C-alpha cells in the first residue's frame, strides 16, 4: 500500500461457490481470480426480501457510473424453500431487472464463507482480492461509491486496476402478452386491468383474460404523469377502484400511488414524492409531500385507501377527501405482533382485500394471513412468525403457508390466499377456523379476483391469468412443514455481548447536531428469551442476559445510524441514514459464543 493510501482492514476474500451456477454471464462460470483488477461488490440477497429489492435499485446508478471498474455480483442466498429452486432464481433475476451476474447459492455456501447474517449484505472486494468493507441493510450506496472512488485512485497508482467491460451478458427478451404480472382488478365493464410489473405497464385484457384491449404506460422504467403512451411506472403492483371512473395504482419502485382515469387512460400522481421513506421522515401530511416505501397493494376500507407498505412493514392510509396520507398500523419493526394498530408488527404486507367489517392482509415474510378490524386492531388467523412456513391444511393454529402475496374475499365470508411459494390457492374459513387447498400446480400465484362463479388467478411466473371454477371440495395435499434454511447461531446461556459495528464512511462523521445519531432496538421471540437488554437506547453495544430455560428463539435487532459530510466549511452537509433489521435465530448451548457482532457498516476487526 502506498504512503498516501488510506489504511483499512483487509481480509482475503473467500472463493465464490454456488451449486446453482451463474446467471447473466452467457453460461460462463467465474472465480475471484478471473475478476482480479476489478472492484467487486457482492450483493447477498434473496428475492422475497423487500430490503434486497431496495438495494438492487440503489446499486443501479453505481453500476452505470463505474461500469468499467466495478463488477456487482448478486449472491442469491435463499430464505424460503422455493427460493432454492434454480428456475425461481432465473425468474426473479428477470422479474426485478437484475443487470449484473448472479451466483445461485442454494446451500448458502458462500453466505457462510463470508459470515453473512442478514439480507441484504454488501461486501466490497478490492482489485487484489481482499475484503475491505461490509455493509448490512439499506442506504449504503453513497458510502460504497466513495470507497470505490478511493480504490480506483489507489489501485490506478499501484497499477493493479483493470478497466474494461464486465462479465454481464444480458438475457434475450421473452415475447408474450404479460411478463411477471403482479395484481389484477375486474373493471366495471367486464374487462380486467393487470399490473404488468416487469414491463412497467398496466394492461387491460378482455373478458377472455387474453386479448389486449389497451396498454397504459410507456413500458420504460420511469416516473412521469401523462397520457397512456407518455406515463411511466416502475414495477407497479396493487390496483383498486377509487370510484367508478378511476383506479388507484401502487407504483411500487417509484414509492408512489398513481391514479388512472379509465375513460382517457391519463395517469396522475396521488401520493408520494418518488423518494423512499426513511426513519425520521414525516409519517403523515399532504399526500404528494410525504415519502412512501414500496407500496405493494391497495384496497378501499372504511372510506380510505389502505396501503400495504411492504418497504417499512406498515399499513398506511390515503384519504381521498383531504388528499393526505398517514400511518394506520405497524411500528416499522419486522415480525408478527397483534394488538392495537400502533403496537402491531408486520413483515412485508403484500396483499389486501376488504369486506364491510375486515381488511384481510397477506403478510408475506411471516407466511401469515391477518386482518384489521374497523377499530384498527390487528389479528392473526394463520401464521406464527418469520421462520416457520410450509404447506399444511387443517386447523388454523397449525396450518402453514409459504410467502403468500395475495388475498381475496369470497362470497361466503371465507378468503382465498394466493400462496405464492407453494404454487397454490388456499382457503381460510373464519366460521370453522379451517384451512384447505383450492388448487395446486399454479406458478407463483400473486393475486386472484372473482369473475362470476370463477376465480381468476394471476400466475405471475407463467405470465398469464388463469380462470378456475371455485371448487366445492378442497384439494387434498400432503402436509409439509419447513423452517428457514439459515442455521441458528449457537450462543452461551447467560450473558451475551451484542455489538453493532458502524464506521462512518470516509469523509463523514456521526450526525450529532440534534442529539444522538444512533439507535438500537432489541426484542426477542419468545419474549421470555431475554431476561435483560430489551428495548431502545442510543448505544450500539449492549449486554444481553439470556434465559437458560429457553433453549432457542430469535433475537430481533434494529439499528440505525446517521452520518453527515465532515466539512466545517459546508453549512448544509449531505446526510445519510443507515439502517438494518436483523432476525437472528439463536440456540443456547454450553460452549457457545459470548459475543454477537452484527455489521451495519465497516469491518468487525
GROMACS .gro file of N, CA, C and O in nm, residues 238-322:
model
  340
  238UNK      N    1  -5.018  -0.324  -0.690
  238UNK     CA    2  -5.159  -0.328  -0.649
  238UNK      C    3  -5.250  -0.232  -0.722
  238UNK      O    4  -5.209  -0.122  -0.765
  239UNK      N    5  -5.377  -0.272  -0.735
  239UNK     CA    6  -5.480  -0.195  -0.805
  239UNK      C    7  -5.609  -0.198  -0.725
  239UNK      O    8  -5.645  -0.300  -0.668
  240UNK      N    9  -5.681  -0.085  -0.721
  240UNK     CA   10  -5.812  -0.080  -0.655
  240UNK      C   11  -5.896   0.028  -0.721
  240UNK      O   12  -5.844   0.132  -0.762
  241UNK      N   13  -6.027   0.003  -0.729
  241UNK     CA   14  -6.118   0.104  -0.782
  241UNK      C   15  -6.130   0.218  -0.682
  241UNK      O   16  -6.170   0.196  -0.566
  242UNK      N   17  -6.095   0.338  -0.726
  242UNK     CA   18  -6.109   0.455  -0.640
  242UNK      C   19  -6.252   0.506  -0.645
  242UNK      O   20  -6.309   0.548  -0.543
  243UNK      N   21  -6.309   0.503  -0.763
  243UNK     CA   22  -6.450   0.534  -0.786
  243UNK      C   23  -6.485   0.469  -0.919
  243UNK      O   24  -6.404   0.396  -0.976
  244UNK      N   25  -6.604   0.497  -0.971
  244UNK     CA   26  -6.649   0.429  -1.093
  244UNK      C   27  -6.561   0.458  -1.213
  244UNK      O   28  -6.556   0.379  -1.307
  245UNK      N   29  -6.488   0.572  -1.209
  245UNK     CA   30  -6.412   0.610  -1.327
  245UNK      C   31  -6.262   0.611  -1.310
  245UNK      O   32  -6.191   0.651  -1.403
  246UNK      N   33  -6.212   0.566  -1.195
  246UNK     CA   34  -6.068   0.575  -1.177
  246UNK      C   35  -6.016   0.462  -1.090
  246UNK      O   36  -6.089   0.403  -1.009
  247UNK      N   37  -5.887   0.434  -1.106
  247UNK     CA   38  -5.818   0.326  -1.035
  247UNK      C   39  -5.697   0.384  -0.965
  247UNK      O   40  -5.625   0.469  -1.021
  248UNK      N   41  -5.673   0.340  -0.841
  248UNK     CA   42  -5.550   0.377  -0.771
  248UNK      C   43  -5.450   0.263  -0.790
  248UNK      O   44  -5.484   0.146  -0.781
  249UNK      N   45  -5.325   0.300  -0.821
  249UNK     CA   46  -5.220   0.204  -0.855
  249UNK      C   47  -5.107   0.217  -0.753
  249UNK      O   48  -5.059   0.329  -0.727
  250UNK      N   49  -5.063   0.106  -0.697
  250UNK     CA   50  -4.944   0.105  -0.614
  250UNK      C   51  -4.822   0.096  -0.706
  250UNK      O   52  -4.793  -0.011  -0.760
  251UNK      N   53  -4.756   0.209  -0.725
  251UNK     CA   54  -4.640   0.217  -0.816
  251UNK      C   55  -4.516   0.189  -0.730
  251UNK      O   56  -4.450   0.280  -0.680
  252UNK      N   57  -4.484   0.061  -0.716
  252UNK     CA   58  -4.401   0.014  -0.605
  252UNK      C   59  -4.262   0.075  -0.600
  252UNK      O   60  -4.220   0.129  -0.498
  253UNK      N   61  -4.186   0.064  -0.708
  253UNK     CA   62  -4.047   0.110  -0.703
  253UNK      C   63  -4.037   0.262  -0.714
  253UNK      O   64  -3.936   0.320  -0.676
  254UNK      N   65  -4.144   0.328  -0.757
  254UNK     CA   66  -4.148   0.474  -0.751
  254UNK      C   67  -4.192   0.524  -0.615
  254UNK      O   68  -4.200   0.647  -0.593
  255UNK      N   69  -4.227   0.433  -0.522
  255UNK     CA   70  -4.271   0.472  -0.388
  255UNK      C   71  -4.383   0.575  -0.398
  255UNK      O   72  -4.380   0.681  -0.335
  256UNK      N   73  -4.486   0.540  -0.478
  256UNK     CA   74  -4.592   0.636  -0.506
  256UNK      C   75  -4.725   0.565  -0.528
  256UNK      O   76  -4.730   0.446  -0.559
  257UNK      N   77  -4.833   0.641  -0.512
  257UNK     CA   78  -4.965   0.598  -0.558
  257UNK      C   79  -5.000   0.681  -0.680
  257UNK      O   80  -4.982   0.804  -0.680
  258UNK      N   81  -5.052   0.616  -0.782
  258UNK     CA   82  -5.090   0.686  -0.906
  258UNK      C   83  -5.241   0.668  -0.927
  258UNK      O   84  -5.302   0.574  -0.875
  259UNK      N   85  -5.298   0.757  -1.007
  259UNK     CA   86  -5.440   0.748  -1.041
  259UNK      C   87  -5.453   0.731  -1.192
  259UNK      O   88  -5.394   0.807  -1.270
  260UNK      N   89  -5.528   0.629  -1.232
  260UNK     CA   90  -5.557   0.604  -1.373
  260UNK      C   91  -5.700   0.646  -1.402
  260UNK      O   92  -5.794   0.597  -1.336
  261UNK      N   93  -5.718   0.735  -1.497
  261UNK     CA   94  -5.851   0.773  -1.544
  261UNK      C   95  -5.893   0.669  -1.648
  261UNK      O   96  -5.832   0.659  -1.755
  262UNK      N   97  -5.996   0.592  -1.618
  262UNK     CA   98  -6.034   0.482  -1.705
  262UNK      C   99  -6.085   0.529  -1.841
  262UNK      O  100  -6.070   0.460  -1.942
  263UNK      N  101  -6.146   0.646  -1.845
  263UNK     CA  102  -6.201   0.695  -1.972
  263UNK      C  103  -6.090   0.738  -2.067
  263UNK      O  104  -6.093   0.706  -2.186
  264UNK      N  105  -5.990   0.810  -2.017
  264UNK     CA  106  -5.889   0.869  -2.105
  264UNK      C  107  -5.756   0.793  -2.103
  264UNK      O  108  -5.674   0.811  -2.193
  265UNK      N  109  -5.733   0.712  -1.999
  265UNK     CA  110  -5.604   0.646  -1.985
  265UNK      C  111  -5.497   0.735  -1.927
  265UNK      O  112  -5.380   0.696  -1.920
  266UNK      N  113  -5.535   0.857  -1.885
  266UNK     CA  114  -5.437   0.950  -1.829
  266UNK      C  115  -5.396   0.906  -1.689
  266UNK      O  116  -5.477   0.854  -1.612
  267UNK      N  117  -5.270   0.929  -1.656
  267UNK     CA  118  -5.213   0.891  -1.527
  267UNK      C  119  -5.165   1.016  -1.454
  267UNK      O  120  -5.095   1.099  -1.511
  268UNK      N  121  -5.205   1.028  -1.326
  268UNK     CA  122  -5.157   1.136  -1.240
  268UNK      C  123  -5.105   1.075  -1.110
  268UNK      O  124  -5.124   0.956  -1.085
  269UNK      N  125  -5.040   1.156  -1.029
  269UNK     CA  126  -4.983   1.108  -0.903
  269UNK      C  127  -5.070   1.151  -0.787
  269UNK      O  128  -5.102   1.270  -0.773
  270UNK      N  129  -5.111   1.055  -0.704
  270UNK     CA  130  -5.194   1.082  -0.587
  270UNK      C  131  -5.112   1.103  -0.461
  270UNK      O  132  -5.147   1.184  -0.375
  271UNK      N  133  -5.005   1.026  -0.446
  271UNK     CA  134  -4.929   1.030  -0.320
  271UNK      C  135  -4.786   0.987  -0.346
  271UNK      O  136  -4.758   0.909  -0.436
  272UNK      N  137  -4.696   1.038  -0.262
  272UNK     CA  138  -4.555   1.003  -0.273
  272UNK      C  139  -4.476   1.108  -0.347
  272UNK      O  140  -4.531   1.187  -0.426
  273UNK      N  141  -4.344   1.108  -0.323
  273UNK     CA  142  -4.255   1.206  -0.384
  273UNK      C  143  -4.161   1.142  -0.485
  273UNK      O  144  -4.086   1.213  -0.553
  274UNK      N  145  -4.162   1.008  -0.494
  274UNK     CA  146  -4.063   0.937  -0.573
  274UNK      C  147  -3.942   0.898  -0.490
  274UNK      O  148  -3.858   0.820  -0.536
  275UNK      N  149  -3.933   0.950  -0.367
  275UNK     CA  150  -3.824   0.914  -0.277
  275UNK      C  151  -3.872   0.809  -0.177
  275UNK      O  152  -3.989   0.807  -0.138
  276UNK      N  153  -3.780   0.727  -0.132
  276UNK     CA  154  -3.811   0.622  -0.035
  276UNK      C  155  -3.814   0.679   0.106
  276UNK      O  156  -3.726   0.754   0.146
  277UNK      N  157  -3.915   0.639   0.184
  277UNK     CA  158  -3.926   0.682   0.324
  277UNK      C  159  -3.813   0.623   0.407
  277UNK      O  160  -3.777   0.508   0.392
  278UNK      N  161  -3.755   0.706   0.496
  278UNK     CA  162  -3.653   0.661   0.590
  278UNK      C  163  -3.695   0.700   0.732
  278UNK      O  164  -3.774   0.793   0.751
  279UNK      N  165  -3.640   0.630   0.830
  279UNK     CA  166  -3.669   0.663   0.969
  279UNK      C  167  -3.643   0.811   0.994
  279UNK      O  168  -3.542   0.866   0.954
  280UNK      N  169  -3.740   0.876   1.060
  280UNK     CA  170  -3.728   1.019   1.088
  280UNK      C  171  -3.804   1.106   0.991
  280UNK      O  172  -3.827   1.225   1.019
  281UNK      N  173  -3.845   1.051   0.877
  281UNK     CA  174  -3.924   1.128   0.781
  281UNK      C  175  -4.068   1.138   0.829
  281UNK      O  176  -4.112   1.066   0.919
  282UNK      N  177  -4.144   1.228   0.766
  282UNK     CA  178  -4.284   1.250   0.804
  282UNK      C  179  -4.365   1.123   0.786
  282UNK      O  180  -4.347   1.048   0.690
  283UNK      N  181  -4.457   1.100   0.878
  283UNK     CA  182  -4.546   0.983   0.872
  283UNK      C  183  -4.691   1.022   0.847
  283UNK      O  184  -4.780   0.939   0.855
  284UNK      N  185  -4.715   1.149   0.818
  284UNK     CA  186  -4.849   1.196   0.784
  284UNK      C  187  -4.834   1.333   0.720
  284UNK      O  188  -4.736   1.403   0.742
  285UNK      N  189  -4.935   1.370   0.639
  285UNK     CA  190  -4.933   1.503   0.579
  285UNK      C  191  -4.990   1.502   0.439
  285UNK      O  192  -5.048   1.401   0.393
  286UNK      N  193  -4.976   1.614   0.368
  286UNK     CA  194  -5.023   1.622   0.229
  286UNK      C  195  -4.963   1.509   0.145
  286UNK      O  196  -4.842   1.488   0.147
  287UNK      N  197  -5.047   1.438   0.073
  287UNK     CA  198  -5.007   1.310   0.014
  287UNK      C  199  -4.887   1.321  -0.078
  287UNK      O  200  -4.802   1.231  -0.081
  288UNK      N  201  -4.877   1.428  -0.155
  288UNK     CA  202  -4.768   1.440  -0.252
  288UNK      C  203  -4.642   1.502  -0.192
  288UNK      O  204  -4.545   1.528  -0.264
  289UNK      N  205  -4.644   1.524  -0.059
  289UNK     CA  206  -4.526   1.580   0.008
  289UNK      C  207  -4.462   1.480   0.104
  289UNK      O  208  -4.360   1.510   0.166
  290UNK      N  209  -4.521   1.361   0.118
  290UNK     CA  210  -4.473   1.262   0.215
  290UNK      C  211  -4.412   1.144   0.139
  290UNK      O  212  -4.472   1.093   0.044
  291UNK      N  213  -4.293   1.103   0.179
  291UNK     CA  214  -4.228   0.988   0.116
  291UNK      C  215  -4.300   0.859   0.155
  291UNK      O  216  -4.347   0.844   0.269
  292UNK      N  217  -4.305   0.763   0.063
  292UNK     CA  218  -4.361   0.630   0.087
  292UNK      C  219  -4.249   0.527   0.070
  292UNK      O  220  -4.136   0.563   0.034
  293UNK      N  221  -4.279   0.399   0.094
  293UNK     CA  222  -4.176   0.296   0.081
  293UNK      C  223  -4.235   0.167   0.026
  293UNK      O  224  -4.299   0.091   0.098
  294UNK      N  225  -4.216   0.146  -0.101
  294UNK     CA  226  -4.258   0.022  -0.170
  294UNK      C  227  -4.401  -0.017  -0.140
  294UNK      O  228  -4.428  -0.125  -0.087
  295UNK      N  229  -4.498   0.068  -0.174
  295UNK     CA  230  -4.638   0.026  -0.160
  295UNK      C  231  -4.667  -0.092  -0.253
  295UNK      O  232  -4.641  -0.083  -0.372
  296UNK      N  233  -4.718  -0.203  -0.197
  296UNK     CA  234  -4.731  -0.326  -0.276
  296UNK      C  235  -4.876  -0.356  -0.314
  296UNK      O  236  -4.902  -0.418  -0.416
  297UNK      N  237  -4.971  -0.313  -0.232
  297UNK     CA  238  -5.111  -0.335  -0.267
  297UNK      C  239  -5.195  -0.225  -0.204
  297UNK      O  240  -5.151  -0.155  -0.112
  298UNK      N  241  -5.317  -0.211  -0.257
  298UNK     CA  242  -5.410  -0.108  -0.210
  298UNK      C  243  -5.550  -0.168  -0.205
  298UNK      O  244  -5.584  -0.258  -0.282
  299UNK      N  245  -5.633  -0.117  -0.112
  299UNK     CA  246  -5.773  -0.159  -0.101
  299UNK      C  247  -5.851  -0.048  -0.032
  299UNK      O  248  -5.798   0.020   0.057
  300UNK      N  249  -5.976  -0.031  -0.072
  300UNK     CA  250  -6.061   0.070  -0.009
  300UNK      C  251  -6.134   0.006   0.108
  300UNK      O  252  -6.204  -0.095   0.093
  301UNK      N  253  -6.115   0.063   0.228
  301UNK     CA  254  -6.172   0.008   0.351
  301UNK      C  255  -6.204   0.125   0.445
  301UNK      O  256  -6.119   0.209   0.470
  302UNK      N  257  -6.330   0.129   0.490
  302UNK     CA  258  -6.370   0.236   0.581
  302UNK      C  259  -6.359   0.374   0.522
  302UNK      O  260  -6.331   0.471   0.593
  303UNK      N  261  -6.379   0.386   0.391
  303UNK     CA  262  -6.377   0.517   0.326
  303UNK      C  263  -6.240   0.569   0.289
  303UNK      O  264  -6.228   0.678   0.234
  304UNK      N  265  -6.135   0.491   0.317
  304UNK     CA  266  -5.999   0.533   0.283
  304UNK      C  267  -5.930   0.426   0.200
  304UNK      O  268  -5.970   0.310   0.201
  305UNK      N  269  -5.827   0.466   0.128
  305UNK     CA  270  -5.743   0.371   0.056
  305UNK      C  271  -5.635   0.322   0.152
  305UNK      O  272  -5.553   0.402   0.200
  306UNK      N  273  -5.638   0.193   0.185
  306UNK     CA  274  -5.534   0.135   0.270
  306UNK      C  275  -5.419   0.087   0.182
  306UNK      O  276  -5.441   0.035   0.072
  307UNK      N  277  -5.299   0.106   0.233
  307UNK     CA  278  -5.178   0.078   0.156
  307UNK      C  279  -5.095  -0.026   0.231
  307UNK      O  280  -5.060  -0.005   0.348
  308UNK      N  281  -5.064  -0.137   0.165
  308UNK     CA  282  -4.969  -0.234   0.220
  308UNK      C  283  -4.829  -0.181   0.193
  308UNK      O  284  -4.776  -0.197   0.084
  309UNK      N  285  -4.771  -0.115   0.293
  309UNK     CA  286  -4.641  -0.050   0.275
  309UNK      C  287  -4.532  -0.152   0.306
  309UNK      O  288  -4.472  -0.155   0.415
  310UNK      N  289  -4.505  -0.237   0.207
  310UNK     CA  290  -4.415  -0.350   0.228
  310UNK      C  291  -4.276  -0.306   0.272
  310UNK      O  292  -4.210  -0.374   0.351
  311UNK      N  293  -4.231  -0.191   0.222
  311UNK     CA  294  -4.094  -0.148   0.247
  311UNK      C  295  -4.064  -0.114   0.391
  311UNK      O  296  -3.947  -0.114   0.431
  312UNK      N  297  -4.167  -0.081   0.471
  312UNK     CA  298  -4.143  -0.047   0.612
  312UNK      C  299  -4.231  -0.128   0.706
  312UNK      O  300  -4.245  -0.095   0.823
  313UNK      N  301  -4.292  -0.236   0.655
  313UNK     CA  302  -4.368  -0.328   0.739
  313UNK      C  303  -4.481  -0.255   0.813
  313UNK      O  304  -4.500  -0.272   0.934
  314UNK      N  305  -4.557  -0.175   0.739
  314UNK     CA  306  -4.666  -0.099   0.797
  314UNK      C  307  -4.786  -0.100   0.704
  314UNK      O  308  -4.777  -0.136   0.586
  315UNK      N  309  -4.901  -0.054   0.756
  315UNK     CA  310  -5.017  -0.018   0.676
  315UNK      C  311  -5.035   0.132   0.688
  315UNK      O  312  -5.031   0.188   0.798
  316UNK      N  313  -5.052   0.199   0.575
  316UNK     CA  314  -5.081   0.342   0.572
  316UNK      C  315  -5.218   0.361   0.510
  316UNK      O  316  -5.277   0.267   0.454
  317UNK      N  317  -5.270   0.484   0.518
  317UNK     CA  318  -5.395   0.517   0.451
  317UNK      C  319  -5.378   0.644   0.369
  317UNK      O  320  -5.298   0.732   0.404
  318UNK      N  321  -5.456   0.649   0.261
  318UNK     CA  322  -5.469   0.770   0.181
  318UNK      C  323  -5.615   0.812   0.189
  318UNK      O  324  -5.706   0.731   0.163
  319UNK      N  325  -5.640   0.938   0.226
  319UNK     CA  326  -5.776   0.991   0.238
  319UNK      C  327  -5.807   1.073   0.113
  319UNK      O  328  -5.750   1.181   0.095
  320UNK      N  329  -5.896   1.022   0.026
  320UNK     CA  330  -5.926   1.096  -0.098
  320UNK      C  331  -5.989   1.232  -0.072
  320UNK      O  332  -5.973   1.324  -0.152
  321UNK      N  333  -6.061   1.245   0.040
  321UNK     CA  334  -6.127   1.371   0.069
  321UNK      C  335  -6.030   1.483   0.103
  321UNK      O  336  -6.042   1.596   0.055
  322UNK      N  337  -5.932   1.451   0.186
  322UNK     CA  338  -5.835   1.553   0.230
  322UNK      C  339  -5.704   1.546   0.153
  322UNK      O  340  -5.618   1.632   0.171
   0.00000   0.00000   0.00000
